[in-house]
Amino acid sequence: MDQLLHQTYEDEIRSLQEEIRALEQQAESNGIYSDAFLKTIDMQREKFSMQNPQSWKCSYADLEAQLQQTESQIVLLTQLTGIGFTKCTVTAVDKGNKKAKQYRLSGYSHSLQFELEFELTEILTKENVTATVTELNIILESNEFCDLSRFISRAEEKKNLLLFFSTLPTFAKWYEYRQVTFKHFKEKYPEVVRLPEGSNAEYLILECSKLPGVELKIFWKIFVSEKGVVTPVLDLLTKIPAEALDFETKKVVDNAPSSFRSLLRLFGIEAAIDCLIKLM
């Protein structure tokens, strides 16, 4: 964090120094030092003096306290938004009468890692300055999230950075909750619960110890709508050997998915899965 802050100050100082040198060279080539030009030079020198770490009139202890306060604010912001950043680089791009900056961010939301590349273009009008995202590229550490991948493609197409930031924490929270829940039941009932594709997958299998060959597969999908609405959906599929399917058993099998959804509504996800396991 302190290296990133120090680098930011150095970049700002370097930019101000280059701007001052450019103005001085312009004046020398024109041979004129107008009042407006001298005023601009004074303002830039004053700003540089304020940004220059060597001119800070405070002790090391004060700087350390300010740094700790900033870090605390960043931690609080991460807790409130569900998103944290680990790296940020900014590059200025000259586009004539438009000012643009290219950003590259690395960050995380819960257990999901991501990278962002976007360009922010500022358009100066007589009234104000408007900033618009003109390019957007989102990279996740994994391509296994089909619904989230489709949502990200739409967000990139519409260049809607805000929608991505508001949606990702909700998805990541549900993804992490599913992962933790699957691990919990695997550890609690290792003889009944199977995770063929690991806890990151969107399903688990329950094997019946009383009736060999009987399996229940619980699917837990996390849907993401075009508008960024995240919805967890759980469903149950059954696998029963043909020789075990008498009339009464068939009725139970046919009613199993609807009965499972009733358990979800009444008791919630963990209690509903636990009830199924105890029946096995």
Short mmCIF file of C-alpha atoms in Angstrom, two decimals:
data_model
loop_
_atom_site.label_atom_id
_atom_site.label_comp_id
_atom_site.label_asym_id
_atom_site.label_seq_id
_atom_site.Cartn_x
_atom_site.Cartn_y
_atom_site.Cartn_z
CA MET A 1 0.00 0.00 0.00
CA ASP A 2 2.78 2.47 0.94
CA GLN A 3 4.65 1.64 -2.30
CA LEU A 4 1.51 2.28 -4.36
CA LEU A 5 0.91 5.60 -2.57
CA HIS A 6 4.54 6.64 -3.02
CA GLN A 7 4.43 5.73 -6.72
CA THR A 8 1.27 7.81 -7.18
CA TYR A 9 2.96 10.87 -5.68
CA GLU A 10 6.07 10.35 -7.82
CA ASP A 11 3.97 10.13 -10.99
CA GLU A 12 2.12 13.34 -10.10
CA ILE A 13 5.36 15.17 -9.32
CA ARG A 14 6.96 14.00 -12.57
CA SER A 15 3.93 15.13 -14.54
CA LEU A 16 4.02 18.60 -12.94
CA GLN A 17 7.75 18.95 -13.58
CA GLU A 18 7.30 18.09 -17.26
CA GLU A 19 4.45 20.58 -17.57
CA ILE A 20 6.57 23.36 -16.04
CA ARG A 21 9.49 22.60 -18.37
CA ALA A 22 7.17 22.62 -21.38
CA LEU A 23 5.76 26.02 -20.42
CA GLU A 24 9.23 27.46 -19.86
CA GLN A 25 10.45 26.16 -23.24
CA GLN A 26 7.40 27.65 -24.91
CA ALA A 27 8.12 31.03 -23.36
CA GLU A 28 11.78 30.95 -24.37
CA SER A 29 10.92 30.08 -27.98
CA ASN A 30 8.40 32.93 -28.14
CA GLY A 31 10.63 35.34 -26.28
CA ILE A 32 7.62 36.59 -24.33
CA TYR A 33 6.70 36.22 -20.68
CA SER A 34 3.09 37.38 -20.54
CA ASP A 35 1.25 38.01 -17.26
CA ALA A 36 -0.97 35.01 -17.91
CA PHE A 37 2.02 32.82 -18.56
CA LEU A 38 3.84 33.96 -15.42
CA LYS A 39 0.69 33.36 -13.39
CA THR A 40 0.44 29.82 -14.79
CA ILE A 41 4.07 29.13 -13.93
CA ASP A 42 3.56 30.36 -10.36
CA MET A 43 0.47 28.20 -9.93
CA GLN A 44 2.26 25.09 -11.20
CA ARG A 45 5.28 25.74 -8.98
CA GLU A 46 2.99 26.18 -5.97
CA LYS A 47 1.17 22.93 -6.78
CA PHE A 48 4.48 21.13 -7.22
CA SER A 49 5.69 22.46 -3.88
CA MET A 50 2.55 21.14 -2.20
CA GLN A 51 2.92 17.69 -3.79
CA ASN A 52 6.68 17.37 -3.25
CA PRO A 53 7.27 15.00 -0.32
CA GLN A 54 10.46 16.92 0.58
CA SER A 55 8.40 20.02 1.36
CA TRP A 56 5.97 18.30 3.74
CA LYS A 57 6.01 20.02 7.10
CA CYS A 58 5.09 17.03 9.23
CA SER A 59 6.93 14.34 11.13
CA TYR A 60 7.35 10.70 10.26
CA ALA A 61 4.88 9.80 12.99
CA ASP A 62 2.26 12.06 11.37
CA LEU A 63 2.81 10.44 8.00
CA GLU A 64 2.56 6.97 9.53
CA ALA A 65 -0.70 7.93 11.26
CA GLN A 66 -2.11 9.27 7.99
CA LEU A 67 -1.12 6.06 6.22
CA GLN A 68 -2.79 3.90 8.88
CA GLN A 69 -5.94 5.99 8.64
CA THR A 70 -5.98 5.63 4.86
CA GLU A 71 -5.51 1.86 5.11
CA SER A 72 -8.37 1.65 7.64
CA GLN A 73 -10.61 3.59 5.27
CA ILE A 74 -9.70 1.24 2.40
CA VAL A 75 -10.52 -1.81 4.57
CA LEU A 76 -13.87 -0.29 5.52
CA LEU A 77 -14.64 0.53 1.88
CA THR A 78 -13.81 -3.06 0.88
CA GLN A 79 -16.14 -4.40 3.58
CA LEU A 80 -18.96 -2.09 2.49
CA THR A 81 -18.68 -2.71 -1.26
CA GLY A 82 -17.45 -6.31 -1.28
CA ILE A 83 -14.66 -5.37 -3.70
CA GLY A 84 -10.97 -4.83 -3.02
CA PHE A 85 -8.11 -3.76 -5.29
CA THR A 86 -4.53 -5.02 -5.20
CA LYS A 87 -3.00 -3.14 -8.14
CA CYS A 88 -3.74 -0.07 -10.22
CA THR A 89 -1.90 1.50 -13.15
CA VAL A 90 -2.98 4.59 -15.07
CA THR A 91 -1.72 5.76 -18.46
CA ALA A 92 -2.62 9.10 -20.04
CA VAL A 93 -3.67 9.03 -23.70
CA ASP A 94 -3.74 12.08 -25.97
CA LYS A 95 -6.85 12.25 -28.17
CA GLY A 96 -6.79 15.81 -29.43
CA ASN A 97 -9.42 17.91 -27.68
CA LYS A 98 -10.34 14.92 -25.51
CA LYS A 99 -8.41 13.73 -22.50
CA ALA A 100 -8.34 9.98 -21.91
CA LYS A 101 -6.80 7.69 -19.32
CA GLN A 102 -6.33 3.96 -19.57
CA TYR A 103 -6.76 2.04 -16.32
CA ARG A 104 -5.64 -1.47 -15.46
CA LEU A 105 -6.92 -2.81 -12.15
CA SER A 106 -6.43 -6.10 -10.33
CA GLY A 107 -8.82 -6.95 -7.54
CA TYR A 108 -11.03 -9.46 -5.80
CA SER A 109 -14.53 -9.98 -4.47
CA HIS A 110 -14.71 -12.61 -1.76
CA SER A 111 -12.78 -15.55 -3.30
CA LEU A 112 -13.05 -14.44 -6.94
CA GLN A 113 -10.09 -12.70 -8.59
CA PHE A 114 -10.53 -10.35 -11.55
CA GLU A 115 -8.72 -7.87 -13.76
CA LEU A 116 -10.15 -4.79 -15.43
CA GLU A 117 -8.91 -2.78 -18.38
CA PHE A 118 -10.91 0.28 -19.30
CA GLU A 119 -10.47 3.69 -20.89
CA LEU A 120 -12.04 6.79 -19.38
CA THR A 121 -12.48 9.72 -21.76
CA GLU A 122 -13.11 13.24 -20.49
CA ILE A 123 -14.98 15.68 -22.73
CA LEU A 124 -14.66 19.36 -21.82
CA THR A 125 -17.68 21.55 -22.53
CA LYS A 126 -18.47 25.15 -21.62
CA GLU A 127 -20.50 24.02 -18.63
CA ASN A 128 -18.63 21.04 -17.18
CA VAL A 129 -16.47 17.99 -17.79
CA THR A 130 -18.09 14.65 -18.53
CA ALA A 131 -16.28 11.32 -18.21
CA THR A 132 -17.33 8.27 -20.21
CA VAL A 133 -16.07 4.70 -20.30
CA THR A 134 -15.14 4.19 -23.97
CA GLU A 135 -13.45 0.79 -23.70
CA LEU A 136 -13.97 -2.05 -21.22
CA ASN A 137 -12.38 -5.47 -20.87
CA ILE A 138 -13.11 -7.75 -17.88
CA ILE A 139 -11.01 -10.82 -17.11
CA LEU A 140 -11.93 -13.45 -14.51
CA GLU A 141 -9.52 -16.06 -13.17
CA SER A 142 -11.93 -18.82 -14.25
CA ASN A 143 -14.21 -19.36 -17.24
CA GLU A 144 -16.45 -21.90 -15.47
CA PHE A 145 -19.22 -19.41 -14.66
CA CYS A 146 -21.46 -19.61 -17.72
CA ASP A 147 -24.16 -17.19 -16.60
CA LEU A 148 -21.65 -14.70 -15.18
CA SER A 149 -19.61 -14.90 -18.39
CA ARG A 150 -22.66 -14.01 -20.47
CA PHE A 151 -23.42 -11.11 -18.15
CA ILE A 152 -19.82 -9.88 -18.39
CA SER A 153 -19.98 -10.00 -22.20
CA ARG A 154 -23.08 -7.79 -22.11
CA ALA A 155 -21.46 -5.40 -19.62
CA GLU A 156 -18.39 -5.10 -21.88
CA GLU A 157 -20.58 -4.51 -24.90
CA LYS A 158 -22.52 -1.74 -23.12
CA LYS A 159 -19.35 -0.50 -21.37
CA ASN A 160 -21.27 -0.56 -18.09
CA LEU A 161 -18.53 -0.63 -15.46
CA LEU A 162 -20.87 0.37 -12.61
CA LEU A 163 -23.20 -2.58 -13.29
CA PHE A 164 -20.26 -4.98 -13.10
CA PHE A 165 -19.12 -3.55 -9.76
CA SER A 166 -22.63 -3.75 -8.29
CA THR A 167 -23.28 -7.32 -9.51
CA LEU A 168 -19.99 -9.14 -8.89
CA PRO A 169 -20.05 -8.98 -5.04
CA THR A 170 -23.53 -10.56 -4.90
CA PHE A 171 -22.52 -13.35 -7.28
CA ALA A 172 -19.22 -13.91 -5.44
CA LYS A 173 -21.04 -14.09 -2.09
CA TRP A 174 -23.43 -16.79 -3.34
CA TYR A 175 -20.57 -18.67 -5.05
CA GLU A 176 -18.53 -18.71 -1.84
CA TYR A 177 -21.58 -19.73 0.22
CA ARG A 178 -22.27 -22.68 -2.12
CA GLN A 179 -18.64 -23.74 -1.96
CA VAL A 180 -18.55 -23.60 1.85
CA THR A 181 -21.89 -25.44 2.12
CA PHE A 182 -20.76 -28.29 -0.14
CA LYS A 183 -17.52 -28.68 1.83
CA HIS A 184 -19.45 -28.69 5.10
CA PHE A 185 -21.72 -31.57 4.07
CA LYS A 186 -18.85 -33.53 2.54
CA GLU A 187 -16.95 -33.34 5.82
CA LYS A 188 -20.04 -34.04 7.94
CA TYR A 189 -21.37 -36.98 5.87
CA PRO A 190 -18.37 -38.38 3.93
CA GLU A 191 -20.08 -41.76 3.35
CA VAL A 192 -23.17 -40.18 1.74
CA VAL A 193 -21.98 -37.02 -0.03
CA ARG A 194 -19.88 -37.09 -3.20
CA LEU A 195 -18.34 -34.12 -5.01
CA PRO A 196 -17.13 -35.59 -8.33
CA GLU A 197 -15.95 -32.19 -9.62
CA GLY A 198 -15.00 -30.69 -6.28
CA SER A 199 -16.69 -28.05 -4.15
CA ASN A 200 -16.40 -25.46 -6.93
CA ALA A 201 -18.92 -27.37 -9.06
CA GLU A 202 -22.62 -26.56 -9.08
CA TYR A 203 -23.87 -29.93 -7.87
CA LEU A 204 -23.37 -32.63 -5.23
CA ILE A 205 -24.50 -36.27 -5.16
CA LEU A 206 -26.13 -38.13 -2.27
CA GLU A 207 -25.75 -41.92 -2.24
CA CYS A 208 -28.27 -44.06 -0.38
CA SER A 209 -26.57 -46.57 1.92
CA LYS A 210 -29.81 -48.53 2.40
CA LEU A 211 -30.55 -48.96 -1.33
CA PRO A 212 -27.43 -49.38 -3.49
CA GLY A 213 -27.66 -47.56 -6.81
CA VAL A 214 -30.09 -44.92 -5.54
CA GLU A 215 -28.69 -41.40 -5.93
CA LEU A 216 -29.97 -37.88 -5.48
CA LYS A 217 -28.22 -35.08 -7.36
CA ILE A 218 -28.69 -31.56 -6.01
CA PHE A 219 -28.05 -28.81 -8.55
CA TRP A 220 -27.27 -25.33 -7.24
CA LYS A 221 -27.05 -22.80 -10.04
CA ILE A 222 -26.45 -19.07 -9.72
CA PHE A 223 -28.26 -17.17 -12.47
CA VAL A 224 -27.33 -13.60 -13.45
CA SER A 225 -29.83 -11.59 -15.47
CA GLU A 226 -28.98 -8.99 -18.10
CA LYS A 227 -29.71 -6.27 -15.52
CA GLY A 228 -27.37 -7.85 -12.98
CA VAL A 229 -29.97 -9.55 -10.76
CA VAL A 230 -28.38 -12.59 -9.07
CA THR A 231 -30.70 -15.52 -8.25
CA PRO A 232 -29.69 -18.86 -6.70
CA VAL A 233 -31.77 -21.79 -7.99
CA LEU A 234 -31.67 -25.27 -6.45
CA ASP A 235 -33.22 -28.39 -7.93
CA LEU A 236 -33.20 -32.13 -7.34
CA LEU A 237 -32.72 -35.00 -9.78
CA THR A 238 -33.13 -38.66 -8.86
CA LYS A 239 -31.41 -41.81 -10.08
CA ILE A 240 -33.23 -45.05 -9.22
CA PRO A 241 -32.42 -48.52 -10.64
CA ALA A 242 -35.26 -49.91 -12.77
CA GLU A 243 -35.64 -52.99 -10.57
CA ALA A 244 -36.33 -50.79 -7.54
CA LEU A 245 -39.12 -48.83 -9.22
CA ASP A 246 -42.36 -50.33 -7.96
CA PHE A 247 -45.58 -48.29 -7.96
CA GLU A 248 -45.07 -46.69 -4.54
CA THR A 249 -41.41 -45.94 -5.15
CA LYS A 250 -42.22 -44.32 -8.47
CA LYS A 251 -44.66 -41.94 -6.76
CA VAL A 252 -41.99 -40.94 -4.24
CA VAL A 253 -39.43 -40.37 -6.99
CA ASP A 254 -41.83 -38.26 -9.06
CA ASN A 255 -42.69 -36.09 -6.05
CA ALA A 256 -39.07 -35.72 -4.82
CA PRO A 257 -38.20 -32.47 -6.69
CA SER A 258 -41.34 -30.63 -5.57
CA SER A 259 -40.90 -31.92 -2.01
CA PHE A 260 -37.32 -30.65 -2.00
CA ARG A 261 -38.44 -27.19 -3.16
CA SER A 262 -40.98 -27.17 -0.31
CA LEU A 263 -38.21 -27.96 2.16
CA LEU A 264 -36.17 -25.06 0.75
CA ARG A 265 -39.02 -22.62 1.25
CA LEU A 266 -39.72 -23.84 4.78
CA PHE A 267 -36.26 -24.41 6.23
CA GLY A 268 -33.68 -22.81 3.93
CA ILE A 269 -30.85 -24.34 1.92
CA GLU A 270 -28.67 -26.00 4.57
CA ALA A 271 -31.55 -27.44 6.59
CA ALA A 272 -33.25 -28.78 3.45
CA ILE A 273 -30.09 -30.58 2.29
CA ASP A 274 -29.50 -31.93 5.78
CA CYS A 275 -33.04 -33.38 5.86
CA LEU A 276 -32.41 -35.19 2.57
CA ILE A 277 -29.13 -36.64 3.77
CA LYS A 278 -30.71 -37.99 6.94
CA LEU A 279 -33.34 -39.76 4.83
CA MET A 280 -30.58 -41.52 2.89
#
